[in-house]
PDB file of N, CA and C in Angstrom:
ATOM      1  N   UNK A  29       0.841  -1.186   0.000  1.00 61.00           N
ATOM      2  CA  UNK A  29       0.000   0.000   0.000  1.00 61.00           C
ATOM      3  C   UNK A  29       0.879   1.239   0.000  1.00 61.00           C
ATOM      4  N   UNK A  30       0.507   2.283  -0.809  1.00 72.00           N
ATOM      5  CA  UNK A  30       1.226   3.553  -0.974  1.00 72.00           C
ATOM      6  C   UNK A  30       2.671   3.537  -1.688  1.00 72.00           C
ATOM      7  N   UNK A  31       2.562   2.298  -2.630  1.00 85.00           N
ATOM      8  CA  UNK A  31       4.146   2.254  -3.494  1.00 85.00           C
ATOM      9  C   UNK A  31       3.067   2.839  -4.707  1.00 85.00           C
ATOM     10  N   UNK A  32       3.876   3.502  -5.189  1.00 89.00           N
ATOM     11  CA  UNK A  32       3.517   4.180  -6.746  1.00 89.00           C
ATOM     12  C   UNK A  32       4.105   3.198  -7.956  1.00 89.00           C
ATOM     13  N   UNK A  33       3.649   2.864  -8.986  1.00 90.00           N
ATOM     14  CA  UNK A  33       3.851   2.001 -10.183  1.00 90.00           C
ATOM     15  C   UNK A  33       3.363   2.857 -11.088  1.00 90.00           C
ATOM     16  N   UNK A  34       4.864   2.564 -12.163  1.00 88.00           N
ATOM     17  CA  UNK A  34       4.398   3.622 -13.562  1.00 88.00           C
ATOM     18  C   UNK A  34       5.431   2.542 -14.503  1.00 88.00           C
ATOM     19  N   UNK A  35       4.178   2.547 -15.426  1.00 82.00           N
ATOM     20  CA  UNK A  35       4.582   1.563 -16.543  1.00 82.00           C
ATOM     21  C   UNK A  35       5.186   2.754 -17.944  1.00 82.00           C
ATOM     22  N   UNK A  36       6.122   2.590 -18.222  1.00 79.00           N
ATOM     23  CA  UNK A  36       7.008   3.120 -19.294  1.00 79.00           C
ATOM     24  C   UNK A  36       6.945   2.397 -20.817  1.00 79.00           C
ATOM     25  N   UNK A  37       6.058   2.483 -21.686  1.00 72.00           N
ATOM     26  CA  UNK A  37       6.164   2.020 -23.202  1.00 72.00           C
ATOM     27  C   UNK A  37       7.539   2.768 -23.506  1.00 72.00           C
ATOM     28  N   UNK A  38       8.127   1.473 -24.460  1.00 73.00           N
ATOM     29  CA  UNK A  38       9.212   2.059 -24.846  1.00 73.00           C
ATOM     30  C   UNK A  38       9.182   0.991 -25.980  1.00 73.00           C
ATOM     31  N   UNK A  39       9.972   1.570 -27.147  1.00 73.00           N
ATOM     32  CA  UNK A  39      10.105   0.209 -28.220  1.00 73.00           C
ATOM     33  C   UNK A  39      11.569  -0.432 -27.628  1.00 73.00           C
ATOM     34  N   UNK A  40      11.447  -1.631 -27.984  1.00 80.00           N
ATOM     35  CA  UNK A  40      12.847  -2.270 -27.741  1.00 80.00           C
ATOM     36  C   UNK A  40      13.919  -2.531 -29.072  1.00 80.00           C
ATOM     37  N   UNK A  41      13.252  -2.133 -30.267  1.00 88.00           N
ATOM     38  CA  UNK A  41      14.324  -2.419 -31.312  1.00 88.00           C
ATOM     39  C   UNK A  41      13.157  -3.326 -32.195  1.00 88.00           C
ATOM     40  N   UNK A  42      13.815  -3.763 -33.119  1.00 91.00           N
ATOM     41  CA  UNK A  42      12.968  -4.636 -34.245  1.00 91.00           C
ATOM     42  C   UNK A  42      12.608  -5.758 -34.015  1.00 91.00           C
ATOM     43  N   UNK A  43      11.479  -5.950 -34.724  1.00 92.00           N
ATOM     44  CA  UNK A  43      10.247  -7.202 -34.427  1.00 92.00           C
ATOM     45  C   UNK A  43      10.103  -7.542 -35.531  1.00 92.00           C
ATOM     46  N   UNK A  44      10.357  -8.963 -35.740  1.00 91.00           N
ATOM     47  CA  UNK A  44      10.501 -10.040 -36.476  1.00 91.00           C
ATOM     48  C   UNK A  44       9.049 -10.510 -36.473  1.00 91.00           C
ATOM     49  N   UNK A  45       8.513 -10.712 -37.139  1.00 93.00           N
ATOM     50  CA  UNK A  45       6.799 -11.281 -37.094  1.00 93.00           C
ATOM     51  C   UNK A  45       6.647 -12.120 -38.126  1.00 93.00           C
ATOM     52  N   UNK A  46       6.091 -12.868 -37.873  1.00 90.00           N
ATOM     53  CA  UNK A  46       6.037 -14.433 -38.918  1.00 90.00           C
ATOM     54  C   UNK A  46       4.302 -14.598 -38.890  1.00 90.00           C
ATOM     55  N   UNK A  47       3.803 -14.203 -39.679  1.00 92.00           N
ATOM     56  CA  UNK A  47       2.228 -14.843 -39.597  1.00 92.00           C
ATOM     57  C   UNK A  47       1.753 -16.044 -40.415  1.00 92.00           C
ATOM     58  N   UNK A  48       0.865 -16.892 -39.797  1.00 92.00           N
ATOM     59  CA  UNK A  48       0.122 -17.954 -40.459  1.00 92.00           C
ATOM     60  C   UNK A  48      -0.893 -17.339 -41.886  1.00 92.00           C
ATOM     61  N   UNK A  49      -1.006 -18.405 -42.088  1.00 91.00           N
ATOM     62  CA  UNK A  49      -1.882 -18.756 -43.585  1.00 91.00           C
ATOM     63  C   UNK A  49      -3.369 -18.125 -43.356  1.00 91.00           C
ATOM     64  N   UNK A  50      -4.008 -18.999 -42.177  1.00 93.00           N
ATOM     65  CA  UNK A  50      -5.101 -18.361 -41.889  1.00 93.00           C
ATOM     66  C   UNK A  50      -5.275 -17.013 -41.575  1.00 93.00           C
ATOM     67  N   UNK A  51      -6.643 -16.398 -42.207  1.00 92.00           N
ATOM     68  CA  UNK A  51      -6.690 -15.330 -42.224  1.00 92.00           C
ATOM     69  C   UNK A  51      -5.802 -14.213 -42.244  1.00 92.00           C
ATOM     70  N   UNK A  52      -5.306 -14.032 -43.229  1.00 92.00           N
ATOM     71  CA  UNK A  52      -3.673 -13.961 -43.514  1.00 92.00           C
ATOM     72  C   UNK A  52      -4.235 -12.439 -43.142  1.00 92.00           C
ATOM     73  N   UNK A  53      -4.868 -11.137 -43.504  1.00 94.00           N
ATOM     74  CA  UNK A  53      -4.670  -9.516 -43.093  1.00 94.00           C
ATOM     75  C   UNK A  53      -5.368  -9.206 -41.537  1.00 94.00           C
ATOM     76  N   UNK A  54      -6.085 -10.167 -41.207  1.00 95.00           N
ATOM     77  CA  UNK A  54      -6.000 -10.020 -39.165  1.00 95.00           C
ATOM     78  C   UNK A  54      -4.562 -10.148 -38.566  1.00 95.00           C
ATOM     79  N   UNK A  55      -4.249 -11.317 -39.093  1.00 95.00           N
ATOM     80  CA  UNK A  55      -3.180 -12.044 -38.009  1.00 95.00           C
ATOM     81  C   UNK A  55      -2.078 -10.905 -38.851  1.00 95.00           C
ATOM     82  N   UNK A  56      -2.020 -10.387 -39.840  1.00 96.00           N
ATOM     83  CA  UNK A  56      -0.527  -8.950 -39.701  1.00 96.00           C
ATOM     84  C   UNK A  56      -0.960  -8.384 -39.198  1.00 96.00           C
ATOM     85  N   UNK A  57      -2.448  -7.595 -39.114  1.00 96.00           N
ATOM     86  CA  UNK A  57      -2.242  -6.159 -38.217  1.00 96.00           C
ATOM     87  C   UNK A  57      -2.329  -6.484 -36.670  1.00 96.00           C
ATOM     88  N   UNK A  58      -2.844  -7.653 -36.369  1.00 96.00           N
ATOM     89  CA  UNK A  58      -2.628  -7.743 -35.036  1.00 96.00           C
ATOM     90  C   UNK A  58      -1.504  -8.036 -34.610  1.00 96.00           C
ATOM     91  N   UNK A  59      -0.460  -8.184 -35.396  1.00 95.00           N
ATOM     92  CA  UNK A  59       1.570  -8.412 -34.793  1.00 95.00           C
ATOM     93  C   UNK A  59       1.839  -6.820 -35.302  1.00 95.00           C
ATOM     94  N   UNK A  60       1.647  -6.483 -36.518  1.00 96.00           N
ATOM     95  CA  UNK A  60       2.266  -5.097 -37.067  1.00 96.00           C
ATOM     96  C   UNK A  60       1.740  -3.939 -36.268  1.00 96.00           C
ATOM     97  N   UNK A  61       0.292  -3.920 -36.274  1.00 95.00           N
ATOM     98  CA  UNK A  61       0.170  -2.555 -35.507  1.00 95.00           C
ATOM     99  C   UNK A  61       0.462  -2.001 -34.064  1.00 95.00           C
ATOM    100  N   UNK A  62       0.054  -3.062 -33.153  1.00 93.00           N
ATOM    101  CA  UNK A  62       0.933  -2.518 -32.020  1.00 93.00           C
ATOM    102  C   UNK A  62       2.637  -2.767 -32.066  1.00 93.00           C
ATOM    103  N   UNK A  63       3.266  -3.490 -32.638  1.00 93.00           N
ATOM    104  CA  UNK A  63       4.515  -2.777 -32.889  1.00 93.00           C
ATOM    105  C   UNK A  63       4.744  -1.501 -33.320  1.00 93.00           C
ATOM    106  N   UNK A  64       4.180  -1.324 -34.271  1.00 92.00           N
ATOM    107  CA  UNK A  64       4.373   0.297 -34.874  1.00 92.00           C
ATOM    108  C   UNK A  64       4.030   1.665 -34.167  1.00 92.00           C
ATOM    109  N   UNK A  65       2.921   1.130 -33.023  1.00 90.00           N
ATOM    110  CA  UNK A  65       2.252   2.017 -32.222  1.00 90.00           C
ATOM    111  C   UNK A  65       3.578   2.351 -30.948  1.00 90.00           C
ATOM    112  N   UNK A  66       4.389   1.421 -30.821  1.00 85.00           N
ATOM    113  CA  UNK A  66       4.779   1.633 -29.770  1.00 85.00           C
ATOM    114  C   UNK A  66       6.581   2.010 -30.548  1.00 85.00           C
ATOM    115  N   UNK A  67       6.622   1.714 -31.443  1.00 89.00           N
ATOM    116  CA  UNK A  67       7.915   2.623 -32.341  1.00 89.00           C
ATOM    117  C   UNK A  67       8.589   1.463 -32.934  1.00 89.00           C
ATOM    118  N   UNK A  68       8.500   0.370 -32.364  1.00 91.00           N
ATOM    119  CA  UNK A  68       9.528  -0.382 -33.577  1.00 91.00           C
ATOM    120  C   UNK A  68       9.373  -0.364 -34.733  1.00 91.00           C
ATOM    121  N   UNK A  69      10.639  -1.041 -35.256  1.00 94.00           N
ATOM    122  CA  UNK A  69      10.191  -1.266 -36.732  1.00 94.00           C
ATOM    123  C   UNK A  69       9.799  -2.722 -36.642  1.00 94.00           C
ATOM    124  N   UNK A  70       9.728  -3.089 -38.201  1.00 96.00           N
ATOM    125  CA  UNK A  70       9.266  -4.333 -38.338  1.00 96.00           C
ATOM    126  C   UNK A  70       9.721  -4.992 -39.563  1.00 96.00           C
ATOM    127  N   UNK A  71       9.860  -6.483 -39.274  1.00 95.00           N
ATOM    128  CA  UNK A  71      10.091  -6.715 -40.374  1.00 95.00           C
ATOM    129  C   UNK A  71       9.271  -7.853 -40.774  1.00 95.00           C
ATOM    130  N   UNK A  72       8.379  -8.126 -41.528  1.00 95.00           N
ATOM    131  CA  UNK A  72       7.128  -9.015 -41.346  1.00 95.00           C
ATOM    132  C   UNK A  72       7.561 -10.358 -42.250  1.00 95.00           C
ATOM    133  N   UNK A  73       6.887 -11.662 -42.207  1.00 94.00           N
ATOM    134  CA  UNK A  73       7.632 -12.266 -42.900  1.00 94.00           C
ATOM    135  C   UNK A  73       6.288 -13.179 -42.721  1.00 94.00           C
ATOM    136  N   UNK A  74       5.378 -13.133 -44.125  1.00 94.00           N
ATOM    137  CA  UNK A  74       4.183 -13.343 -44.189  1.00 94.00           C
ATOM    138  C   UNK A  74       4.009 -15.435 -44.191  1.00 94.00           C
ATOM    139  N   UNK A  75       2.932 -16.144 -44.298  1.00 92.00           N
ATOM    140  CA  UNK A  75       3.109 -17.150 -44.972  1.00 92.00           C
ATOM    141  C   UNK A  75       3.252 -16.880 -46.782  1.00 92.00           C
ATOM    142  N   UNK A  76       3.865 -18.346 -46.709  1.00 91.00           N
ATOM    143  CA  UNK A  76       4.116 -18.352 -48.161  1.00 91.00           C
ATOM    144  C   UNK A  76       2.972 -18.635 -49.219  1.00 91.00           C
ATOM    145  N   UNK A  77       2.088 -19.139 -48.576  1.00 92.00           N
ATOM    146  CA  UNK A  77       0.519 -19.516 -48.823  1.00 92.00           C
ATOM    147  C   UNK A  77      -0.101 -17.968 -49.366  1.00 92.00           C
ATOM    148  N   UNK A  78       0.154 -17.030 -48.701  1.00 92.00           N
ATOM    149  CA  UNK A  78      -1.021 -15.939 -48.562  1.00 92.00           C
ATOM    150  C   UNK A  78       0.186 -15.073 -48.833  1.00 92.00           C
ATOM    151  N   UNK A  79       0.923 -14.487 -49.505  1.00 93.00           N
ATOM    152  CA  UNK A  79       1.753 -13.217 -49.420  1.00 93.00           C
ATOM    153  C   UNK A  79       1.318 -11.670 -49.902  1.00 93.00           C
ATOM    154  N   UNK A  80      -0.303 -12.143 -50.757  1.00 95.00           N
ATOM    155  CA  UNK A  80      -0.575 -11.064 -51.682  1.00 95.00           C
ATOM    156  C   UNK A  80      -1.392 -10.090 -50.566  1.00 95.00           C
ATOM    157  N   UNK A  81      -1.984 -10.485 -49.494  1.00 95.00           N
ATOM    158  CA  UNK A  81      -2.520  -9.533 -48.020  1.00 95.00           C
ATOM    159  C   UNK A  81      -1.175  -9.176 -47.627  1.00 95.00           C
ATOM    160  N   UNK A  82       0.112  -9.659 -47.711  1.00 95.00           N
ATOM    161  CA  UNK A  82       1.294  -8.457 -47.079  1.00 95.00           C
ATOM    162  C   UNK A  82       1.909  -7.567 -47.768  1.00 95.00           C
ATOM    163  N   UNK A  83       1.381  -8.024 -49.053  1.00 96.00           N
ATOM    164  CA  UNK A  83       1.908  -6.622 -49.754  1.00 96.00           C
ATOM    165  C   UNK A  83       0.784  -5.935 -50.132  1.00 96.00           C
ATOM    166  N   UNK A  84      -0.596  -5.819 -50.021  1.00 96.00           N
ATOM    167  CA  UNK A  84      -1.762  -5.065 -50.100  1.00 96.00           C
ATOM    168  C   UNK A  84      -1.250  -4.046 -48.462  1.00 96.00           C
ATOM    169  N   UNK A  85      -0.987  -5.101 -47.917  1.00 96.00           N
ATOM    170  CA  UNK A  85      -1.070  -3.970 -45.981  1.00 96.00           C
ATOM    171  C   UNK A  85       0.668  -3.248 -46.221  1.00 96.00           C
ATOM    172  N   UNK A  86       1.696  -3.871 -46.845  1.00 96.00           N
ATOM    173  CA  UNK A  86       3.001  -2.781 -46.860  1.00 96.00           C
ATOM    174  C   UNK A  86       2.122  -1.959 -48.161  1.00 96.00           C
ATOM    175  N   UNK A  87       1.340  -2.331 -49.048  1.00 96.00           N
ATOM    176  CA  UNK A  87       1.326  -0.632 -49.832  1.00 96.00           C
ATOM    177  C   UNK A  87       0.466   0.467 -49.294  1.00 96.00           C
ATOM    178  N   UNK A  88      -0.543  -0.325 -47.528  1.00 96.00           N
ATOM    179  CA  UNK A  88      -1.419   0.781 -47.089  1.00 96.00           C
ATOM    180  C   UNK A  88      -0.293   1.211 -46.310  1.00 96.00           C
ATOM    181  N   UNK A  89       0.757   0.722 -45.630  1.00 95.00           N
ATOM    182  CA  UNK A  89       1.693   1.437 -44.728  1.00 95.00           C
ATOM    183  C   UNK A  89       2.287   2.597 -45.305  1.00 95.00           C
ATOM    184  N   UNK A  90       3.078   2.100 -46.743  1.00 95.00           N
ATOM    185  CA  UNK A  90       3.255   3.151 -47.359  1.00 95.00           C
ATOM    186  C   UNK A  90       2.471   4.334 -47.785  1.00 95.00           C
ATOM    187  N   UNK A  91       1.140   4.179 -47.891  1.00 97.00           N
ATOM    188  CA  UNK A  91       0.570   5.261 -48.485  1.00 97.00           C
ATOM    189  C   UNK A  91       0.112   6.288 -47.071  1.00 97.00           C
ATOM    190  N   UNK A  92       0.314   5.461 -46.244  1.00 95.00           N
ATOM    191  CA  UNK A  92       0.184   6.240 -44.428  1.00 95.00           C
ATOM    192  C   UNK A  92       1.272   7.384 -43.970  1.00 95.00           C
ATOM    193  N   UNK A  93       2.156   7.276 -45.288  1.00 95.00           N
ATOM    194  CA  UNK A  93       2.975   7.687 -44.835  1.00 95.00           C
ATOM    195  C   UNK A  93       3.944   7.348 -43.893  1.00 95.00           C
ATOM    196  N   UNK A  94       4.563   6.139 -43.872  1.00 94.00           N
ATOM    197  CA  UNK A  94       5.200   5.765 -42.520  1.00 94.00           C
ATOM    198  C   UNK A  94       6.645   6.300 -43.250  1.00 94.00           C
ATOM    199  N   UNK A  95       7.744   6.278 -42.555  1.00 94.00           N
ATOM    200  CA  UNK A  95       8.819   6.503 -43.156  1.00 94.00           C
ATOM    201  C   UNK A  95       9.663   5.554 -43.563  1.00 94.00           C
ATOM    202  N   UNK A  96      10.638   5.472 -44.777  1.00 94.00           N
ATOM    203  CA  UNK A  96      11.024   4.029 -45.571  1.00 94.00           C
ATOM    204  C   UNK A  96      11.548   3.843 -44.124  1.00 94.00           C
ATOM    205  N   UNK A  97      11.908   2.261 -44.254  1.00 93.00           N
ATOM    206  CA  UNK A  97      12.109   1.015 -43.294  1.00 93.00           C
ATOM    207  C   UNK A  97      11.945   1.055 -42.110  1.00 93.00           C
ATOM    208  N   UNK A  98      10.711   1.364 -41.849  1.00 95.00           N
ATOM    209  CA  UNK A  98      10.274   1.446 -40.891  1.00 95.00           C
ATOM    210  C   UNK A  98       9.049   0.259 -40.972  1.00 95.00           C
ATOM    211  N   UNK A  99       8.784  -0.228 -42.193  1.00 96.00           N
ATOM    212  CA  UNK A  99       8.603  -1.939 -42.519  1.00 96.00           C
ATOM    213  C   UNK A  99       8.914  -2.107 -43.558  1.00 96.00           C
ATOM    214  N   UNK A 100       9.236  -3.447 -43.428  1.00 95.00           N
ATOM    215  CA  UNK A 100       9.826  -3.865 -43.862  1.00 95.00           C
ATOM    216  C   UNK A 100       9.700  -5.876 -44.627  1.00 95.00           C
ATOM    217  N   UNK A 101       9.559  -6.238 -45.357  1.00 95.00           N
ATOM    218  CA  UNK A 101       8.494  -7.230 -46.201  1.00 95.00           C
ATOM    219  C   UNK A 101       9.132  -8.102 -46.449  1.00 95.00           C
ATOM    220  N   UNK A 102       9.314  -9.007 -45.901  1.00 93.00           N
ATOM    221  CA  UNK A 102      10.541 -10.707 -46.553  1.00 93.00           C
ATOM    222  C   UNK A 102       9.410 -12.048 -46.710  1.00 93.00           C
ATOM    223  N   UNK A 103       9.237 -11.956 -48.225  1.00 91.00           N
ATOM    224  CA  UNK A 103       8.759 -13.331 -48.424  1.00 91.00           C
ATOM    225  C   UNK A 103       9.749 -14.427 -49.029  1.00 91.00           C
ATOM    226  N   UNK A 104       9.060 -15.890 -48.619  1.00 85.00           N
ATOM    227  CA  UNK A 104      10.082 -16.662 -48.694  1.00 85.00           C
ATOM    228  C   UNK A 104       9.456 -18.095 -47.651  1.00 85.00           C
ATOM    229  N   UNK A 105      10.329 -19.239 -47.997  1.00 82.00           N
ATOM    230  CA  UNK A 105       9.547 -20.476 -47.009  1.00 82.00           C
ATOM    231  C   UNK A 105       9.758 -19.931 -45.875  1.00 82.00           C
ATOM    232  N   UNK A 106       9.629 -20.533 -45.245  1.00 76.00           N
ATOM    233  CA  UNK A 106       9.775 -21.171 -43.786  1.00 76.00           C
ATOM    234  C   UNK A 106      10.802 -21.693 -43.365  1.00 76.00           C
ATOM    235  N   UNK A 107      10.715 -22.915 -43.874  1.00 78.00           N
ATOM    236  CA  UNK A 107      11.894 -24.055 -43.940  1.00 78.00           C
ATOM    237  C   UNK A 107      12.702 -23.537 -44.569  1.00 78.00           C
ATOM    238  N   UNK A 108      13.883 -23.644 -44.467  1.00 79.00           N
ATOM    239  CA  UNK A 108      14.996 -23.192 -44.902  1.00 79.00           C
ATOM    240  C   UNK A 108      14.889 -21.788 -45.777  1.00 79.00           C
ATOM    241  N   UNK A 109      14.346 -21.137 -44.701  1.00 78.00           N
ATOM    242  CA  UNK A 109      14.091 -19.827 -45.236  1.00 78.00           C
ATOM    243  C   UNK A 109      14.280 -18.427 -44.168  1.00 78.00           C
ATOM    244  N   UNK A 110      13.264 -17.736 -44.793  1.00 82.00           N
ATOM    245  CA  UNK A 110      13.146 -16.405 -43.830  1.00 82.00           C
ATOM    246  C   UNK A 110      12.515 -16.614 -42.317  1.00 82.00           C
ATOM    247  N   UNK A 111      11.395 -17.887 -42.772  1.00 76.00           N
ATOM    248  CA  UNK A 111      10.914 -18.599 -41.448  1.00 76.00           C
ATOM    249  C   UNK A 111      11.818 -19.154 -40.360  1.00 76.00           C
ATOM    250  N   UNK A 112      13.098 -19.212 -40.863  1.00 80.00           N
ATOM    251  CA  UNK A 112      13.903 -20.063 -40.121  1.00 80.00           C
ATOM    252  C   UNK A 112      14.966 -19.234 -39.933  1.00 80.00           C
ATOM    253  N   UNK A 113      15.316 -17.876 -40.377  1.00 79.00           N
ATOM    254  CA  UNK A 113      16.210 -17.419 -40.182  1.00 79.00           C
ATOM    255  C   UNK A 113      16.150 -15.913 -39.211  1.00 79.00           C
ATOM    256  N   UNK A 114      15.063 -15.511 -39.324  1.00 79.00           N
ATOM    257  CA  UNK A 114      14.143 -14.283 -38.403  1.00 79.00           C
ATOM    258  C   UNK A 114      14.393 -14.591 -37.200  1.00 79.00           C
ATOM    259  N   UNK A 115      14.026 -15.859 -36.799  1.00 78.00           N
ATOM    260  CA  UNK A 115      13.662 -16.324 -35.295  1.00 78.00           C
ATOM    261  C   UNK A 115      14.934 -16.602 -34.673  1.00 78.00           C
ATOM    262  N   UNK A 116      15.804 -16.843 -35.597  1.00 79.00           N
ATOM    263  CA  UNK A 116      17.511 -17.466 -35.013  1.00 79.00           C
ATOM    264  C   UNK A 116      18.355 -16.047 -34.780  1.00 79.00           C
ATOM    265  N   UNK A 117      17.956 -14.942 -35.329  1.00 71.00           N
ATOM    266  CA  UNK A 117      18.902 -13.347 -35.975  1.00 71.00           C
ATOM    267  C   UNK A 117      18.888 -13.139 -33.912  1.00 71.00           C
ATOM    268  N   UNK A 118      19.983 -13.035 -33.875  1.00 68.00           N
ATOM    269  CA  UNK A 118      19.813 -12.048 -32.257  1.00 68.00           C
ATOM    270  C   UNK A 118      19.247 -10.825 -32.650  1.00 68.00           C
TER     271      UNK A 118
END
């Protein structure tokens, strides 16, 4: 009782986001937008199934005006791919 708590948003640096097949333009804006809200960048890395919803949502980012690489778009498998290489990057 009587300790004060204050929560600090801060971005921590870049976010790697890998989304599934299903419902491929929910499942980006629900990883992309609160990243972006809170300042990271991003670098999204869609399924390989569905890629044409991540580049419909990077050409609304762009037209939002965000500033270049501030996202950022890697398609490609999984397996021995961008899927596999995002998650390993320190």
């Amino acid at each position: 009782a009587g300790e004060d708590t204050t929560i600090v948003h801060q971005a921590i640096g870049v976010a790697a986001l890998i989304t599934p097949w299903n419902w491929p333009m929910n499942q980006i804006a629900l990883k992309v937008v609160p990243a972006l809200l809170v300042g990271c960048t991003v670098v999204l890395k869609p399924s390989e199934q569905t890629p044409l919803s991540a580049l419909l949502f990077g050409q609304l980012v762009h037209e939002a005006g965000f500033p270049r690489g501030v996202f950022q778009l890697v398609n490609g498998l999984g397996k021995d791919g961008p899927g596999e290489w995002l998650p390993a990057h320190p």
